[in-house]
Coordinates of C-alpha atoms in Angstrom, one line a residue:
N16 CA 23.4 43.0 -15.7
N17 CA 20.4 45.0 -16.8
F18 CA 18.7 44.9 -20.2
K19 CA 15.9 47.1 -21.7
T20 CA 12.8 46.1 -23.6
N21 CA 9.8 48.2 -24.4
D22 CA 11.3 51.0 -22.4
V23 CA 11.4 48.9 -19.2
N24 CA 14.7 48.1 -17.5
Y25 CA 15.0 44.6 -16.1
N26 CA 17.6 43.1 -13.9
R27 CA 18.8 40.0 -15.8
E28 CA 19.0 37.9 -12.6
D29 CA 15.3 38.8 -11.7
F30 CA 14.2 38.0 -15.2
V31 CA 16.0 34.6 -15.3
T32 CA 14.7 33.8 -11.8
A33 CA 11.2 34.7 -12.8
K34 CA 11.5 32.6 -16.0
L35 CA 12.9 29.6 -14.1
E36 CA 10.2 29.9 -11.4
S37 CA 7.5 30.0 -14.1
E38 CA 8.9 26.9 -15.9
F39 CA 9.2 25.1 -12.6
T40 CA 5.6 26.0 -11.6
K41 CA 4.3 24.9 -15.0
W42 CA 6.1 21.6 -14.7
F43 CA 5.1 21.0 -11.1
D44 CA 1.4 21.9 -11.5
N45 CA 1.0 19.5 -14.4
W46 CA 3.1 16.7 -13.0
Q47 CA 1.5 13.3 -12.9
Y48 CA 2.9 10.0 -11.7
N49 CA 5.1 8.2 -14.2
K50 CA 7.0 5.1 -12.9
T51 CA 10.2 6.0 -14.8
D52 CA 10.4 9.7 -13.8
T53 CA 13.3 10.0 -11.4
K54 CA 13.3 13.9 -11.2
V55 CA 10.7 13.8 -8.4
C56 CA 12.5 11.1 -6.5
V57 CA 15.7 13.2 -6.6
L58 CA 13.9 16.3 -5.4
F59 CA 12.2 14.3 -2.5
A60 CA 15.6 12.7 -1.6
R61 CA 17.2 16.1 -1.4
L62 CA 14.2 17.4 0.6
L63 CA 14.7 14.6 3.0
R64 CA 18.3 15.7 3.5
C65 CA 17.1 19.1 4.6
S66 CA 16.1 20.5 8.0
I67 CA 14.4 23.7 8.9
D68 CA 16.3 26.4 10.7
K69 CA 14.9 28.7 13.4
K70 CA 13.7 31.2 10.7
G71 CA 11.8 28.5 8.9
K72 CA 14.3 28.2 6.0
L73 CA 15.4 24.9 4.6
K74 CA 19.0 24.0 5.0
L75 CA 20.9 21.0 3.6
N76 CA 22.2 18.9 6.4
N77 CA 25.9 18.0 6.4
F78 CA 25.3 14.6 7.9
K79 CA 23.9 11.5 6.3
T80 CA 20.2 10.9 6.7
S81 CA 18.4 7.6 6.3
I82 CA 18.3 7.9 2.5
S83 CA 21.6 8.3 0.7
Q84 CA 21.9 9.8 -2.7
D85 CA 23.0 6.4 -4.0
D86 CA 19.7 4.9 -2.8
V87 CA 17.6 7.4 -4.8
S88 CA 17.4 5.2 -7.8
S89 CA 16.0 2.3 -5.7
L90 CA 13.3 4.5 -4.2
H91 CA 9.7 4.0 -5.3
L92 CA 7.3 6.9 -5.4
D93 CA 4.5 5.7 -3.2
H94 CA 0.9 6.8 -3.7
M95 CA 0.1 7.6 -0.1
E96 CA -3.5 7.1 -1.0
P97 CA -3.5 4.1 -3.4
R98 CA -4.7 4.2 -6.9
S99 CA -7.1 1.4 -6.0
G100 CA -8.3 0.0 -2.7
A101 CA -10.0 -3.1 -1.3
E102 CA -13.6 -3.3 -2.6
H103 CA -14.9 -4.3 0.8
E104 CA -13.3 -1.2 2.4
K105 CA -14.4 1.5 0.0
S106 CA -15.3 3.8 2.9
S107 CA -11.6 3.9 3.9
Y108 CA -10.6 5.5 0.7
F109 CA -10.7 9.0 -0.8
I110 CA -13.6 9.5 -3.3
D111 CA -13.8 12.5 -5.6
P112 CA -14.8 13.1 -9.2
D113 CA -11.1 14.1 -9.8
R114 CA -9.8 11.2 -7.8
E115 CA -7.5 9.8 -10.6
F116 CA -5.8 13.2 -11.2
I117 CA -5.4 14.0 -7.5
I118 CA -4.1 10.5 -6.6
N119 CA -1.6 10.6 -9.4
G120 CA -0.5 14.1 -8.5
I121 CA 2.5 15.1 -6.5
G122 CA 0.4 16.0 -3.4
N123 CA -0.1 12.3 -2.9
M124 CA 3.5 11.1 -3.5
M125 CA 6.1 10.1 -1.0
P126 CA 9.3 8.2 -1.6
L127 CA 9.7 4.8 0.1
P128 CA 12.3 2.1 -0.2
G129 CA 11.0 -0.5 -2.7
R130 CA 10.6 -3.3 -0.3
I131 CA 8.5 -1.2 2.1
N132 CA 6.4 0.2 -0.7
I133 CA 5.6 -3.3 -1.9
S134 CA 4.6 -4.4 1.6
K135 CA 2.4 -1.3 1.9
S136 CA 0.5 -2.3 -1.2
N137 CA -2.9 -0.6 -1.5
K138 CA -3.5 0.3 2.1
P139 CA -5.3 3.6 2.8
L140 CA -3.5 6.8 3.4
K141 CA -4.1 6.8 7.1
E142 CA -1.7 3.7 7.3
S143 CA 1.0 5.4 5.2
F144 CA 2.6 7.0 8.2
S145 CA 3.5 3.7 9.9
Y146 CA 5.4 2.7 6.7
L147 CA 7.2 6.1 6.8
E148 CA 8.2 5.2 10.4
E149 CA 9.4 1.8 9.2
A150 CA 11.5 3.6 6.6
G151 CA 13.1 5.8 9.3
L152 CA 11.4 8.9 8.2
G153 CA 8.8 9.3 11.0
D154 CA 10.7 12.1 12.8
H155 CA 11.5 14.1 9.7
W156 CA 10.0 17.6 9.7
F157 CA 8.4 17.0 6.2
V158 CA 6.7 13.8 7.3
K159 CA 5.5 15.5 10.5
K160 CA 4.0 18.4 8.5
S161 CA 2.4 15.9 6.2
K162 CA 0.9 14.1 9.1
D163 CA -0.4 17.3 10.6
L164 CA -2.0 18.2 7.3
F165 CA -3.7 14.8 7.3
F166 CA -5.0 15.2 10.9
D167 CA -6.4 18.6 10.0
N168 CA -7.9 17.5 6.7
N169 CA -9.6 14.1 7.1
N170 CA -13.0 12.7 7.7
K171 CA -12.9 9.5 9.9
G172 CA -9.4 8.7 8.6
V173 CA -10.2 9.4 5.0
P174 CA -8.2 12.3 3.5
K175 CA -10.2 15.3 2.2
K176 CA -9.3 17.0 -1.1
K177 CA -7.9 19.9 0.9
F178 CA -5.2 17.6 2.3
F179 CA -3.8 16.9 -1.2
Q180 CA -4.1 20.6 -2.2
E181 CA -2.3 21.8 0.9
R182 CA 0.4 19.1 0.8
K183 CA 1.0 19.9 -2.9
A184 CA 1.5 23.6 -2.0
L185 CA 3.9 22.5 0.8
I186 CA 5.9 20.3 -1.7
R187 CA 6.0 23.1 -4.3
E188 CA 7.3 25.6 -1.8
S189 CA 9.8 23.1 -0.4
F190 CA 11.1 21.8 -3.8
Y191 CA 11.5 25.4 -5.1
S192 CA 13.4 26.3 -2.0
I193 CA 15.8 23.4 -2.3
I194 CA 16.4 24.2 -5.9
K195 CA 17.0 27.9 -5.3
E196 CA 18.8 27.9 -1.9
C197 CA 20.1 24.5 -0.9

């Protein structure tokens, strides 16, 4: 399973893994919200079926969680911080020159059942966690980590840019892990 190029020996599995990881990272880093893109919903649904073992590794649970694979197609990708907010409450929303790119990026996404996402509407990110509770996801390790990131990276309930960056890194690591290992 080795091959040689330019006098360097490569293990084919390492090469394929590196190529796939490179393609995944390129896709992930450039991903922006698209209502019809179900790939991210599928990855989130799979992530929500995983738990973390004592070594910090993701493992796919054998039991049914609150979101079945059949329900994935009815999931909405929620902008945790909405694309637009109430004009009279501007101080409750994230403001940044790169706001549109950040808000439409994967670090701001979370799947919610359609009816809950619609009722959430354009409420600020700090209110997102109560809707995740309503969806039955409040005790999930990923939601807890997202909540911890928010509490560590907000200013008076408004997320800082670092929240989205760190959450995106957590999602990248988690998605890659479930693709590779679960």
